[in-house]
XYZ file of C-alpha atoms in Angstrom:
576
model
C -15.362 14.183 -18.391
C -14.056 16.981 -16.173
C -16.154 20.064 -15.517
C -15.511 22.647 -18.269
C -14.254 25.266 -15.795
C -11.796 22.807 -14.244
C -10.532 21.766 -17.675
C -10.043 25.408 -18.639
C -8.066 26.064 -15.451
C -5.975 22.967 -15.940
C -5.071 23.846 -19.506
C -4.470 27.585 -19.081
C -2.860 27.940 -15.657
C 0.274 25.861 -16.252
C 2.666 28.430 -17.637
C 4.840 28.390 -14.501
C 4.933 24.610 -14.064
C 7.781 22.409 -15.269
C 6.558 19.341 -17.107
C 7.302 16.186 -15.092
C 7.556 13.954 -18.168
C 8.319 14.018 -21.849
C 5.957 15.731 -24.259
C 3.271 13.520 -25.686
C 2.535 11.396 -22.628
C -1.196 11.761 -21.874
C -2.522 13.440 -18.740
C -5.325 12.331 -16.440
C -6.861 14.994 -14.179
C -8.713 14.393 -10.930
C -10.297 16.859 -8.533
C -10.875 15.434 -5.037
C -12.273 16.765 -1.791
C -11.316 14.750 1.267
C -13.881 15.117 4.029
C -15.705 13.303 6.785
C -18.849 11.481 5.776
C -21.313 9.636 7.957
C -21.417 5.848 7.736
C -22.266 2.830 9.855
C -20.544 -0.142 8.217
C -20.934 -2.355 11.296
C -24.215 -0.812 12.447
C -22.573 1.870 14.619
C -22.827 5.413 13.291
C -19.412 7.056 12.903
C -17.451 9.552 10.837
C -15.322 8.029 8.106
C -13.003 9.701 5.596
C -14.482 9.916 2.127
C -13.316 11.419 -1.142
C -15.903 13.369 -3.115
C -18.390 11.880 -0.663
C -17.390 8.318 -1.523
C -16.167 5.652 0.900
C -14.025 3.955 -0.401
C -12.736 6.744 -2.619
C -12.946 6.991 -6.425
C -10.656 4.840 -8.583
C -7.554 6.120 -10.289
C -7.462 4.234 -13.613
C -4.587 5.100 -15.964
C -2.135 3.541 -18.405
C 1.619 3.085 -18.191
C 3.564 6.367 -18.586
C 0.512 8.572 -18.211
C 0.858 11.688 -16.100
C -1.514 11.912 -13.169
C -2.659 15.256 -11.732
C -4.751 15.031 -8.557
C -5.941 18.246 -6.953
C -6.735 17.479 -3.300
C -8.774 19.798 -1.116
C -8.387 18.945 2.556
C -11.808 19.429 4.145
C -10.810 17.522 7.295
C -10.107 19.261 10.588
C -6.418 18.290 10.645
C -3.484 18.053 8.211
C -3.579 15.395 5.503
C -1.313 13.575 3.074
C -2.186 10.928 0.492
C 0.365 8.337 -0.542
C 0.250 6.095 -3.604
C 1.056 2.628 -2.299
C 3.375 0.892 -4.781
C 3.592 3.726 -7.327
C 7.334 4.225 -7.611
C 7.477 7.972 -8.252
C 10.492 7.518 -10.504
C 13.147 10.253 -10.144
C 11.275 12.349 -7.585
C 10.233 11.542 -4.045
C 8.384 14.835 -3.738
C 4.977 13.421 -4.751
C 5.269 10.418 -2.439
C 2.919 11.842 0.165
C 4.528 10.793 3.450
C 5.716 13.005 6.301
C 9.389 12.475 5.451
C 8.941 14.000 2.002
C 5.998 16.417 2.219
C 4.574 18.989 4.556
C 1.024 17.884 5.207
C -1.809 19.798 3.520
C -3.305 22.045 6.226
C -7.014 21.831 6.943
C -8.946 23.917 4.414
C -6.119 24.041 1.864
C -5.759 22.281 -1.439
C -2.613 20.922 -2.986
C -2.043 19.265 -6.347
C -0.099 16.051 -6.751
C 1.492 15.569 -10.176
C 3.422 12.425 -11.049
C 4.001 9.937 -13.837
C 3.214 6.227 -13.524
C 6.515 5.501 -15.220
C 7.187 1.956 -16.484
C 4.629 0.310 -14.199
C 1.541 -1.839 -14.622
C -0.683 -3.560 -12.113
C -2.839 -3.175 -9.018
C -2.137 -0.626 -6.287
C -4.046 1.652 -3.926
C -3.819 5.089 -2.374
C -4.502 6.018 1.231
C -3.924 8.844 3.736
C -0.505 8.435 5.339
C -1.036 10.966 8.120
C -1.303 9.278 11.522
C -3.965 6.548 11.598
C -6.179 8.261 8.995
C -6.377 5.006 7.009
C -8.207 3.481 9.992
C -11.040 5.869 9.083
C -10.953 5.314 5.311
C -9.678 7.686 2.638
C -8.401 4.832 0.474
C -9.118 3.888 -3.118
C -7.833 1.776 -5.984
C -5.083 2.486 -8.503
C -5.123 0.472 -11.726
C -2.239 0.966 -14.156
C -3.034 -0.679 -17.485
C -0.673 -1.998 -20.142
C -0.104 -0.032 -23.290
C -1.789 -1.670 -26.276
C 1.558 -2.646 -27.803
C 2.443 -4.859 -24.817
C 0.126 -7.845 -24.322
C -0.980 -9.116 -20.946
C 0.023 -12.746 -20.294
C -3.555 -14.046 -20.113
C -6.824 -13.684 -21.955
C -8.383 -10.253 -21.638
C -10.969 -10.505 -18.844
C -14.642 -9.732 -19.344
C -14.675 -7.320 -16.421
C -12.553 -5.743 -13.716
C -13.612 -5.746 -10.045
C -11.779 -4.031 -7.171
C -12.265 -5.202 -3.593
C -10.952 -3.520 -0.457
C -10.787 -5.832 2.527
C -9.672 -4.790 5.967
C -10.256 -4.950 9.690
C -12.279 -2.105 11.164
C -12.781 -0.358 14.486
C -15.969 1.380 15.554
C -13.751 3.823 17.435
C -12.596 6.718 15.279
C -8.976 7.303 14.312
C -8.578 10.082 16.887
C -9.688 7.780 19.687
C -7.311 5.091 18.432
C -4.478 7.615 18.466
C -5.326 8.640 22.014
C -5.208 5.012 23.114
C -1.742 4.493 21.657
C -0.532 7.823 23.030
C -1.755 6.689 26.430
C 0.227 3.461 26.261
C -2.702 1.172 25.453
C -2.635 -1.267 22.537
C -5.659 -1.182 20.246
C -6.989 -4.647 21.010
C -9.168 -6.665 18.670
C -11.003 -4.894 15.828
C -14.794 -4.829 15.715
C -15.189 -6.445 12.315
C -13.948 -6.820 8.733
C -15.234 -4.694 5.870
C -15.429 -5.437 2.162
C -15.563 -2.269 0.062
C -16.424 -0.252 3.161
C -19.452 -2.370 3.984
C -20.191 -4.869 6.716
C -20.927 -8.593 6.441
C -23.881 -10.237 4.762
C -26.109 -11.872 7.386
C -24.898 -15.402 6.764
C -25.563 -16.248 10.422
C -28.308 -14.460 12.367
C -26.600 -15.071 15.699
C -23.339 -13.459 14.512
C -24.500 -10.674 12.192
C -27.270 -8.311 13.318
C -30.002 -7.298 10.885
C -29.766 -4.132 8.856
C -26.067 -4.325 7.967
C -25.484 -3.119 4.401
C -23.226 -5.526 2.487
C -21.426 -5.573 -0.862
C -23.058 -7.380 -3.792
C -20.879 -8.176 -6.814
C -22.915 -8.654 -9.989
C -21.500 -11.019 -12.611
C -22.570 -12.850 -15.763
C -22.400 -16.663 -16.035
C -19.513 -18.069 -18.053
C -17.482 -14.872 -18.000
C -14.061 -14.333 -16.435
C -13.356 -11.338 -14.213
C -10.164 -9.851 -12.868
C -10.522 -9.339 -9.119
C -8.051 -6.810 -7.659
C -7.995 -7.351 -3.900
C -6.294 -4.963 -1.463
C -5.899 -5.370 2.309
C -6.349 -1.771 3.492
C -6.934 -2.623 7.144
C -5.216 -1.595 10.356
C -3.250 -4.663 11.401
C -4.988 -7.957 10.623
C -3.967 -10.563 8.048
C -7.009 -11.819 6.137
C -7.769 -14.988 4.219
C -9.660 -14.303 0.987
C -11.851 -16.877 -0.782
C -14.957 -17.212 -2.967
C -17.354 -20.067 -2.382
C -16.936 -22.823 -5.030
C -14.676 -20.676 -7.244
C -10.955 -20.939 -7.919
C -8.661 -17.935 -7.701
C -6.121 -17.905 -10.535
C -3.355 -15.631 -9.271
C -1.925 -13.532 -12.119
C -0.382 -10.375 -10.597
C 0.735 -8.790 -7.357
C 1.719 -5.144 -6.903
C 2.926 -4.637 -10.440
C 4.477 -8.037 -11.153
C 2.918 -10.757 -13.247
C 3.125 -14.024 -11.340
C 3.345 -17.619 -12.444
C -0.291 -18.527 -12.844
C -1.508 -20.818 -10.078
C -4.950 -21.698 -8.771
C -5.730 -21.161 -5.106
C -8.897 -21.968 -3.209
C -7.948 -19.235 -0.744
C -5.053 -16.843 -0.201
C -3.744 -15.021 2.856
C -3.496 -11.294 2.118
C -1.556 -9.323 4.684
C -1.910 -5.656 5.594
C -0.977 -3.363 2.707
C -0.757 -6.124 0.091
C -2.490 -6.227 -3.307
C -3.247 -9.208 -5.551
C -5.241 -9.786 -8.697
C -6.954 -13.018 -9.633
C -8.862 -14.292 -12.634
C -12.129 -15.829 -11.506
C -14.374 -17.651 -13.983
C -18.112 -17.760 -13.318
C -18.352 -21.488 -13.958
C -21.017 -22.503 -11.428
C -24.632 -23.351 -12.184
C -25.982 -20.291 -10.345
C -28.591 -22.212 -8.394
C -27.774 -19.681 -5.668
C -25.581 -16.685 -4.999
C -22.114 -17.354 -3.528
C -20.208 -16.066 -0.520
C -17.132 -13.874 -0.902
C -15.201 -14.070 2.378
C -12.329 -12.227 4.039
C -11.676 -13.646 7.501
C -9.059 -12.853 10.111
C -5.993 -15.032 10.530
C -3.942 -15.695 13.665
C -6.497 -14.221 16.082
C -8.117 -15.686 19.180
C -11.097 -18.027 19.062
C -13.201 -15.491 20.954
C -13.048 -12.943 18.120
C -12.494 -14.935 14.924
C -16.206 -15.196 14.086
C -16.839 -11.473 14.373
C -13.736 -10.757 12.290
C -15.256 -12.241 9.156
C -16.286 -10.050 6.247
C -18.825 -11.501 3.813
C -19.975 -10.138 0.455
C -22.226 -11.755 -2.126
C -21.311 -12.881 -5.636
C -24.535 -12.599 -7.614
C -24.935 -14.301 -10.997
C -27.455 -12.550 -13.251
C -29.370 -15.859 -13.484
C -29.102 -16.745 -9.793
C -32.028 -18.735 -8.451
C -31.743 -17.704 -4.822
C -29.624 -16.402 -1.935
C -26.303 -17.888 -0.890
C -26.642 -20.910 1.332
C -24.690 -23.390 3.387
C -21.627 -22.753 5.520
C -18.969 -20.268 4.530
C -16.133 -21.760 2.476
C -13.505 -23.251 4.774
C -10.495 -21.199 5.868
C -7.097 -22.863 6.318
C -7.313 -25.654 8.883
C -5.336 -24.187 11.766
C -6.096 -20.594 12.736
C -2.854 -20.218 14.654
C -0.378 -22.207 12.540
C 1.610 -19.896 10.261
C 3.244 -22.773 8.346
C 0.349 -22.940 5.844
C 0.680 -19.219 5.180
C 4.464 -19.180 4.860
C 4.394 -22.112 2.422
C 1.681 -20.378 0.436
C 3.812 -17.215 0.280
C 6.798 -19.214 -0.950
C 4.658 -20.633 -3.770
C 4.113 -17.197 -5.328
C 6.701 -16.831 -8.099
C 7.607 -14.285 -10.747
C 6.490 -14.964 -14.317
C 9.940 -14.530 -15.875
C 8.699 -14.863 -19.469
C 5.907 -12.273 -19.308
C 6.403 -8.700 -20.427
C 5.472 -6.033 -17.924
C 5.382 -2.323 -18.587
C 8.109 -2.827 -21.178
C 8.193 -5.387 -23.995
C 11.212 -7.253 -22.638
C 10.391 -10.187 -20.323
C 10.380 -9.542 -16.590
C 13.040 -12.217 -16.140
C 15.514 -10.378 -18.359
C 16.562 -8.510 -15.217
C 18.745 -11.199 -13.635
C 18.675 -9.952 -10.071
C 20.389 -13.086 -8.784
C 23.577 -12.231 -10.689
C 24.055 -8.779 -9.135
C 26.618 -8.335 -6.363
C 25.145 -7.120 -3.084
C 26.788 -3.898 -1.877
C 24.898 -3.185 1.377
C 23.247 -5.479 3.932
C 20.715 -4.296 6.508
C 19.289 -6.643 9.120
C 16.247 -4.870 10.586
C 14.957 -6.370 13.801
C 11.586 -5.526 15.321
C 10.412 -6.238 18.843
C 7.230 -5.909 20.833
C 6.222 -2.319 21.605
C 8.081 -1.058 24.668
C 8.312 2.012 26.859
C 10.937 4.599 25.990
C 11.024 7.500 28.454
C 7.549 6.510 29.595
C 6.002 6.469 26.096
C 4.942 3.352 24.192
C 7.124 2.921 21.096
C 7.938 0.392 18.390
C 11.456 0.069 17.050
C 13.715 -1.159 14.284
C 17.231 -1.951 15.491
C 16.299 -0.343 18.824
C 15.378 3.004 17.185
C 11.853 4.394 17.195
C 11.551 6.904 14.349
C 10.257 10.368 15.181
C 9.047 12.528 12.293
C 10.698 15.970 12.351
C 8.635 19.116 11.829
C 10.731 19.811 8.700
C 10.405 16.950 6.185
C 13.642 15.196 5.283
C 13.472 16.143 1.605
C 13.037 19.828 2.403
C 15.835 19.708 4.972
C 18.151 18.144 2.393
C 17.275 20.599 -0.381
C 17.699 23.660 1.861
C 20.611 22.319 3.925
C 18.732 22.669 7.211
C 21.071 21.298 9.895
C 20.134 18.946 12.690
C 16.930 17.537 11.188
C 18.163 13.967 10.659
C 21.252 11.795 10.980
C 22.634 9.349 8.395
C 23.650 6.852 11.050
C 20.985 4.167 11.104
C 22.732 0.915 12.131
C 22.830 -1.976 9.659
C 22.207 -4.560 12.376
C 20.677 -4.714 15.875
C 22.929 -3.007 18.404
C 21.692 -4.826 21.552
C 21.405 -1.539 23.394
C 18.657 0.363 25.160
C 16.030 1.580 22.686
C 15.781 5.262 21.850
C 13.654 7.719 19.883
C 15.539 9.362 17.025
C 15.414 10.641 13.446
C 18.088 8.350 12.085
C 17.937 7.268 8.428
C 19.770 4.831 6.167
C 22.450 6.166 3.836
C 21.844 4.168 0.662
C 24.255 3.866 -2.257
C 22.905 5.081 -5.592
C 22.731 2.097 -7.964
C 23.867 -0.133 -5.145
C 22.183 -3.485 -4.571
C 20.832 -3.673 -1.041
C 19.909 -6.816 0.845
C 17.335 -6.170 3.571
C 16.439 -8.838 6.107
C 13.381 -8.245 8.264
C 13.635 -10.165 11.526
C 10.324 -10.314 13.395
C 10.894 -10.849 17.102
C 7.347 -9.741 17.935
C 4.298 -11.996 18.240
C 2.182 -11.033 15.219
C 2.543 -10.916 11.437
C 4.078 -7.686 10.183
C 4.012 -6.277 6.646
C 6.822 -4.056 5.379
C 6.614 -1.658 2.461
C 9.281 0.330 0.630
C 8.246 3.440 -1.292
C 9.984 4.192 -4.585
C 10.795 0.602 -5.480
C 9.755 -2.968 -6.022
C 12.041 -5.425 -4.257
C 12.730 -9.086 -4.989
C 11.479 -11.471 -2.313
C 14.250 -14.057 -2.108
C 13.638 -15.939 1.131
C 11.612 -16.408 4.299
C 11.950 -18.912 7.104
C 11.550 -19.433 10.816
C 14.177 -18.661 13.441
C 16.995 -16.161 13.371
C 18.537 -15.170 10.040
C 22.239 -15.963 9.655
C 24.593 -15.646 6.706
C 24.005 -19.363 6.077
C 20.358 -18.505 5.400
C 21.393 -17.235 1.985
C 21.705 -20.873 0.962
C 17.906 -21.082 0.554
C 17.519 -17.807 -1.379
C 15.560 -17.876 -4.635
C 17.794 -16.062 -7.115
C 15.745 -16.742 -10.234
C 11.995 -16.159 -9.925
C 11.406 -14.495 -6.569
C 8.460 -12.180 -7.079
C 9.067 -8.417 -7.290
C 6.654 -6.401 -5.147
C 6.558 -3.515 -2.665
C 4.948 -5.069 0.447
C 6.018 -8.321 2.093
C 4.876 -10.177 5.189
C 7.192 -11.269 7.990
C 5.885 -13.964 10.304
C 6.451 -13.882 14.066
C 9.627 -15.654 15.099
C 10.747 -15.632 11.458
C 12.570 -13.572 8.846
C 12.036 -12.409 5.284
C 14.842 -11.297 2.951
C 14.524 -8.984 -0.061
C 16.932 -7.507 -2.619
C 16.467 -4.025 -4.072
C 18.395 -2.133 -6.761
C 18.690 1.474 -5.558
C 18.412 3.236 -8.917
C 15.700 5.729 -7.907
C 17.206 8.819 -6.285
C 15.312 10.335 -3.382
C 14.504 9.810 0.288
C 12.191 6.813 0.542
C 9.992 5.559 3.347
C 10.524 1.997 4.604
C 7.662 1.251 6.993
C 5.641 -1.403 8.662
C 2.155 -1.294 7.132
C 0.441 -2.231 10.394
C -0.949 1.143 11.435
C -0.515 0.750 15.184
C 3.191 -0.086 15.149
C 3.824 2.385 12.298
C 2.303 5.112 14.462
C 4.520 4.015 17.344
C 7.682 4.542 15.282
C 8.427 1.369 13.329
C 9.771 2.963 10.163
C 12.938 4.402 8.662
C 13.896 6.289 5.503
C 16.537 5.382 2.911
C 18.479 8.299 1.443
C 19.572 7.618 -2.155
C 21.579 10.442 -3.744
C 22.630 10.493 -7.395
C 26.080 12.158 -7.216
C 25.876 13.175 -10.889
C 22.545 14.973 -10.602
C 22.116 17.623 -7.927
C 19.074 19.244 -9.513
C 16.270 20.208 -7.186
C 13.034 18.227 -7.285
C 11.071 20.914 -5.448
C 7.849 21.753 -7.324
C 6.588 25.318 -7.599
C 3.584 24.552 -5.400
C 5.606 23.212 -2.460
C 4.173 23.653 1.021
C 6.720 24.751 3.619
C 6.651 23.879 7.298
C 8.915 23.430 10.303
C 12.169 25.384 10.047
C 11.132 26.619 6.592
C 7.646 27.874 7.485
C 8.628 31.455 6.719
C 8.979 30.558 3.022
C 5.248 29.877 2.786
C 3.772 33.085 1.346
C 0.198 32.018 0.782
C -2.003 29.010 0.492
C -0.844 26.471 -2.067
C -3.506 26.681 -4.718
C -4.413 24.314 -7.499
C -1.279 23.534 -9.486
C -1.537 22.114 -12.979
C 0.340 20.729 -15.960
C -0.590 21.094 -19.619
C 2.220 19.355 -21.486
C -0.192 17.127 -23.421
C -3.864 16.685 -24.130
C -5.993 15.537 -21.225
C -7.442 12.060 -21.463
C -10.093 10.096 -19.640
C -10.996 10.132 -16.765
C -12.055 13.088 -16.133
C 3.230 10.529 14.838
C 3.481 13.625 14.676
C 1.277 16.005 12.944
C 3.220 18.854 11.324
């Protein structure tokens, strides 16, 4: 339950706030302080970013159509934004929490996010979107549950377990930023964490003593839903549990065709949930493993995170070798075929009672095509940059949404090219001019040497194809136009392409980014401007923070900002 004083403030101080959703939808209130906390996940003491002293941060557990109010106090020493990875922020981009939509929360200030998890279910996560902060933590889980009137397409699990897996550097995020600013790539990480903790000492020559590891307590015979998120910097990870099958049931808000996997590659920024039945005899504990993919032999052993699955009747510690990863560390064909096997469950209901497959995306006429090509980082005017279609995005001091609402000239240009221009690269604030209720085809062409993950805020897109080589118009012949999974983050393999389709029915300015933190920081992102010509109403909330060309509009600190439209429910690269 919330503290009584906080509840009183939340219920009484809302007279000036417009309700973001219809009356009757419940509210969930959270009060968070984001600060540095001391930790040593790999045995090296360092400052990490915690929320209310927790690393990883507290869960956000709500139900479809609930309103979420999160008061964030920034106790860091630099500006901060939180973004809600996969939450679509229907009808307003203002709460999205990226530098194109929001002025960052200055150090020492608090700001209140308020949004509705409209017509969504599934597994997501939040994280700080300000430059490289996620490399220091600040992330946590978002679970959006079904309403009782809409069944889930599997037996209700006996428990729900969230796991954050990700590569980790012992260098802090500021040092990582300095390296990239100085033209130096980050190099190999120092390890892989599971829930912010280092590996179990499965091998005394590889793991030093004293490392604190994650232990997952379970009961024999029961089935648990594991929600697994790759929150790392840049490394694809293979996830597996010794002697247990992973029944894939959902990814990023879409129910999938239910298939068993012994292991699954989870790329940066992706989320999956599995049903795992505790069907072993519990003679020992079991290893839970997240190990790096597509890395050199010299570092693969240290880039292995290990937790322990502990049955309540276990007879002893985990033993034997770790469960096997895919055979070839460097061959992406296993991973691309595995990705192609993940399909949409077209008969299951999602957030609404109608089946997911009732939206026949394959029958919609494409109105816009964007082929986005990435390359290796390169020097532009002496500075290391990453590009899409030869443009490295530079965040303006005035966020795009503010510039649009206040007609500030010269902040951005609606001239992002829809295909590679084969010209010298440049740094620019060029964005895509999307067509409201248009159907956009986006092809990601990866001409770099590592796996990239791409994410689109505001939407779920349909993954219709991926293959090696250069995409051509003939590539549409292999598209899946029936049960391609809908999700918000997709991997693109080196020397390959991935194609998605997205229905642009959510007005706003939306971030399309690579999830790999190093190349994102170096400029590999763009925004899509989607304007509803029939609705010119402002989405600016009363507690807006102003910066850049509009700094003079900021009269005082943005204090706690609240909504009281319904009864509260449980639970209580350029800094601007």
